[in-house]
């Protein structure tokens, strides 16, 4: 811990500790019902959520890269963990969580924290809102007190179960759930500093216990009594076969955990003007997820709502996160038997409110209203998350986002045949016609990244617009910021093709394309003496290598403009522009 806080130990005052103590107490109280609710919704016993809140919460605060991060079980994991429990069982869930911790540590060690920011926002909003829908609808049976309902992985199967068992509606459960929901919504307005989830849980539990006992399902009647003892340490039975079998769900847990924790850290940075260490945060999350399964805990990550609550209540250091874990531990040891009396109908509104808050409905509708490719990515990711699963949704969302991005970037690539005009900076490609051209010198202005999505268009634009083989081909590339190996390949084919009968000149080559050309050997093939910093230098070179006698009386009068342009710009670093109508009229007259 000394190394963790380093320079801050000398500056950490008793007043700072008081702030951390208050923040830790409040967040700890809030985390108790959430930990149990998330565990139940994930298909495991409620005490496993408590264990996760304690162990993962302390580890993330000790080893993470954000001073204010509060870790523990979160709603985002619910559909993932429930699916793993249904498919692989609880023991394998713990192993998958451990493997996810290893993956997170490796991501941090290899400094992959910055790569998370490249996940498109429509993808994260889409699957987050989809998860929110799954959580919300998944609590309908408990809210209504339906009996005999079986939980399934797929959304449609769960909705079918609700419809088939709607006749078993329990009015006492509905009343309990409504009381809890109203209390959660009203408490922040009346008592802003008091956690509404806890008040709603306690109030509705007391009413159900004393006014209509034994009429609603409770945690104890459904999952058994919550044991008020410390979680015991147990070595996981990890084998090569299990690792191979569970590596895919482990990877999904790791990626989702990385996204959620770093998003939470970014939110904390925005609220405090601090800056987290993303790679260190991933390592901290990894350690937490490696240690927690050894005590029976489920996967954990940074919790945005609890982190924000921590900051709003005055936290100044990771000590508040450690205190939050200790508070939950004390409550487990002292009050576990009472937690067994909590109605499931009281837990449902808590998760429904969490789902509503995490849905980011305003952002969802904002992106949707743009009616762009981002809207399509958003809708596809959302629908696949709801109706299939998160893994498929993220995969397809990312692929679709990459395809749309590639299309957009390829559309940016513009290759225009130009003629120089030193009197007008306007580009008018219509001026280059069959009679407004130079048979010996062709100049092309290339704009945009030359990569795999635009390389073929680039080649066709040049090959299809030249009806003859000019002696010199000049390519202006000052507006090409990037070139990949595919772009280099097409560029190379153009150079090799024209070099058989003429000369290829290049001007304005930027640093990155230059590096690529040098690495592939194309730079040497073109020849350093054929690569110019300024276009007017390239034109001067071209003029000295063409047969000017052929230009006398030539109907293609544009060559005279090249000569005029070059002479007038010998002392200037100007770029040539398209021949315009006004200049044409001057020459013809």
Short mmCIF file of N, CA and C in Angstrom, two decimals, residues 405-466:
data_model
loop_
_atom_site.label_atom_id
_atom_site.label_comp_id
_atom_site.label_asym_id
_atom_site.label_seq_id
_atom_site.Cartn_x
_atom_site.Cartn_y
_atom_site.Cartn_z
N UNK A 405 -16.64 2.57 -41.76
CA UNK A 405 -15.50 3.49 -41.68
C UNK A 405 -14.64 3.38 -42.94
N UNK A 406 -14.41 2.14 -43.39
CA UNK A 406 -13.61 1.94 -44.60
C UNK A 406 -14.27 2.60 -45.81
N UNK A 407 -15.60 2.44 -45.89
CA UNK A 407 -16.33 3.07 -47.00
C UNK A 407 -16.20 4.60 -46.93
N UNK A 408 -16.33 5.15 -45.75
CA UNK A 408 -16.21 6.60 -45.59
C UNK A 408 -14.83 7.08 -45.99
N UNK A 409 -13.80 6.36 -45.55
CA UNK A 409 -12.44 6.78 -45.85
C UNK A 409 -12.13 6.62 -47.33
N UNK A 410 -12.69 5.58 -47.97
CA UNK A 410 -12.46 5.40 -49.40
C UNK A 410 -13.13 6.50 -50.20
N UNK A 411 -14.26 7.01 -49.69
CA UNK A 411 -14.94 8.11 -50.37
C UNK A 411 -14.14 9.41 -50.30
N UNK A 412 -13.30 9.51 -49.28
CA UNK A 412 -12.47 10.71 -49.13
C UNK A 412 -11.40 10.77 -50.22
N UNK A 413 -10.92 9.59 -50.65
CA UNK A 413 -9.87 9.54 -51.66
C UNK A 413 -10.36 10.13 -52.98
N UNK A 414 -9.69 11.18 -53.44
CA UNK A 414 -10.05 11.85 -54.69
C UNK A 414 -8.79 11.97 -55.54
N UNK A 415 -8.89 11.51 -56.78
CA UNK A 415 -7.79 11.64 -57.72
C UNK A 415 -8.28 12.47 -58.90
N UNK A 416 -7.71 13.67 -59.09
CA UNK A 416 -8.19 14.62 -60.09
C UNK A 416 -7.05 15.02 -61.01
N UNK A 417 -7.35 14.95 -62.30
CA UNK A 417 -6.36 15.42 -63.27
C UNK A 417 -6.42 16.94 -63.32
N UNK A 418 -5.26 17.59 -63.25
CA UNK A 418 -5.25 19.05 -63.11
C UNK A 418 -4.35 19.70 -64.14
N UNK A 419 -4.60 20.99 -64.31
CA UNK A 419 -3.72 21.86 -65.09
C UNK A 419 -3.37 23.06 -64.22
N UNK A 420 -2.20 23.59 -64.35
CA UNK A 420 -1.78 24.70 -63.47
C UNK A 420 -2.43 26.02 -63.86
N UNK A 421 -2.82 26.77 -62.86
CA UNK A 421 -3.32 28.12 -63.07
C UNK A 421 -2.85 28.97 -61.91
N UNK A 422 -1.89 29.81 -62.11
CA UNK A 422 -1.30 30.59 -61.02
C UNK A 422 -2.07 31.83 -60.69
N UNK A 423 -3.18 32.09 -61.39
CA UNK A 423 -3.99 33.27 -61.09
C UNK A 423 -5.24 32.96 -60.28
N UNK A 424 -5.58 31.71 -60.18
CA UNK A 424 -6.83 31.34 -59.51
C UNK A 424 -6.61 30.07 -58.71
N UNK A 425 -7.00 30.09 -57.43
CA UNK A 425 -6.78 28.93 -56.57
C UNK A 425 -7.93 27.93 -56.61
N UNK A 426 -8.90 28.15 -57.49
CA UNK A 426 -10.06 27.27 -57.54
C UNK A 426 -9.77 26.04 -58.39
N UNK A 427 -10.19 24.84 -57.90
CA UNK A 427 -9.99 23.60 -58.63
C UNK A 427 -11.22 23.32 -59.48
N UNK A 428 -11.04 23.21 -60.82
CA UNK A 428 -12.17 22.94 -61.70
C UNK A 428 -11.78 21.80 -62.64
N UNK A 429 -12.12 20.61 -62.25
CA UNK A 429 -11.72 19.44 -63.02
C UNK A 429 -12.36 19.40 -64.40
N UNK A 430 -13.47 20.11 -64.61
CA UNK A 430 -14.14 20.08 -65.92
C UNK A 430 -13.30 20.76 -66.99
N UNK A 431 -12.31 21.52 -66.59
CA UNK A 431 -11.48 22.22 -67.58
C UNK A 431 -10.56 21.24 -68.31
N UNK A 432 -10.18 20.14 -67.64
CA UNK A 432 -9.31 19.16 -68.29
C UNK A 432 -10.17 18.32 -69.21
N UNK A 433 -10.08 18.60 -70.49
CA UNK A 433 -10.87 17.89 -71.49
C UNK A 433 -9.93 17.37 -72.58
N UNK A 434 -10.53 16.83 -73.59
CA UNK A 434 -9.72 16.24 -74.65
C UNK A 434 -8.87 17.29 -75.36
N UNK A 435 -9.41 18.51 -75.41
CA UNK A 435 -8.66 19.59 -76.07
C UNK A 435 -7.94 20.50 -75.09
N UNK A 436 -8.21 20.32 -73.84
CA UNK A 436 -7.52 21.10 -72.80
C UNK A 436 -6.64 20.16 -72.00
N UNK A 437 -5.57 19.75 -72.59
CA UNK A 437 -4.68 18.80 -71.94
C UNK A 437 -3.31 18.92 -72.59
N UNK A 438 -2.35 18.25 -72.00
CA UNK A 438 -1.00 18.24 -72.55
C UNK A 438 -0.63 16.80 -72.89
N UNK A 439 -0.27 16.50 -74.12
CA UNK A 439 0.02 15.11 -74.51
C UNK A 439 1.32 14.57 -73.94
N UNK A 440 2.17 15.45 -73.41
CA UNK A 440 3.46 14.97 -72.91
C UNK A 440 3.55 14.95 -71.39
N UNK A 441 2.73 15.75 -70.72
CA UNK A 441 2.80 15.84 -69.26
C UNK A 441 1.40 15.75 -68.66
N UNK A 442 1.20 14.75 -67.80
CA UNK A 442 -0.08 14.60 -67.09
C UNK A 442 0.16 14.81 -65.60
N UNK A 443 -0.65 15.68 -65.01
CA UNK A 443 -0.51 16.00 -63.58
C UNK A 443 -1.77 15.55 -62.86
N UNK A 444 -1.59 14.82 -61.76
CA UNK A 444 -2.73 14.35 -60.96
C UNK A 444 -2.59 14.83 -59.52
N UNK A 445 -3.69 15.35 -59.00
CA UNK A 445 -3.74 15.77 -57.59
C UNK A 445 -4.45 14.67 -56.80
N UNK A 446 -3.78 14.11 -55.82
CA UNK A 446 -4.32 12.98 -55.04
C UNK A 446 -4.58 13.45 -53.62
N UNK A 447 -5.80 13.23 -53.15
CA UNK A 447 -6.18 13.65 -51.80
C UNK A 447 -6.81 12.49 -51.05
N UNK A 448 -6.40 12.32 -49.79
CA UNK A 448 -6.99 11.30 -48.92
C UNK A 448 -6.03 10.16 -48.66
N UNK A 449 -6.33 9.32 -47.66
CA UNK A 449 -5.46 8.19 -47.32
C UNK A 449 -5.48 7.14 -48.43
N UNK A 450 -4.32 6.67 -48.79
CA UNK A 450 -4.20 5.65 -49.83
C UNK A 450 -4.06 4.29 -49.14
N UNK A 451 -5.21 3.67 -48.87
CA UNK A 451 -5.21 2.41 -48.12
C UNK A 451 -6.05 1.38 -48.88
N UNK A 452 -6.22 0.20 -48.28
CA UNK A 452 -6.86 -0.92 -48.99
C UNK A 452 -8.26 -0.59 -49.50
N UNK A 453 -8.97 0.30 -48.80
CA UNK A 453 -10.33 0.62 -49.20
C UNK A 453 -10.40 1.57 -50.37
N UNK A 454 -9.31 2.29 -50.65
CA UNK A 454 -9.33 3.29 -51.71
C UNK A 454 -8.29 3.04 -52.79
N UNK A 455 -7.45 2.03 -52.60
CA UNK A 455 -6.31 1.83 -53.50
C UNK A 455 -6.76 1.51 -54.92
N UNK A 456 -7.77 0.65 -55.07
CA UNK A 456 -8.22 0.27 -56.41
C UNK A 456 -8.85 1.45 -57.14
N UNK A 457 -9.61 2.26 -56.38
CA UNK A 457 -10.21 3.46 -56.96
C UNK A 457 -9.12 4.42 -57.43
N UNK A 458 -8.09 4.54 -56.65
CA UNK A 458 -6.95 5.39 -57.00
C UNK A 458 -6.34 4.96 -58.32
N UNK A 459 -6.10 3.65 -58.47
CA UNK A 459 -5.48 3.14 -59.69
C UNK A 459 -6.38 3.37 -60.91
N UNK A 460 -7.68 3.05 -60.74
CA UNK A 460 -8.60 3.21 -61.86
C UNK A 460 -8.75 4.66 -62.28
N UNK A 461 -8.73 5.56 -61.29
CA UNK A 461 -8.89 6.98 -61.60
C UNK A 461 -7.79 7.48 -62.52
N UNK A 462 -6.60 6.96 -62.34
CA UNK A 462 -5.48 7.38 -63.17
C UNK A 462 -5.47 6.64 -64.51
N UNK A 463 -5.66 5.34 -64.46
CA UNK A 463 -5.58 4.54 -65.68
C UNK A 463 -6.73 4.83 -66.64
N UNK A 464 -7.93 5.06 -66.09
CA UNK A 464 -9.10 5.26 -66.94
C UNK A 464 -9.20 6.65 -67.54
N UNK A 465 -8.50 7.63 -66.96
CA UNK A 465 -8.62 9.00 -67.46
C UNK A 465 -7.49 9.39 -68.41
N UNK A 466 -6.61 8.46 -68.66
CA UNK A 466 -5.53 8.74 -69.61
C UNK A 466 -5.76 7.89 -70.87
#
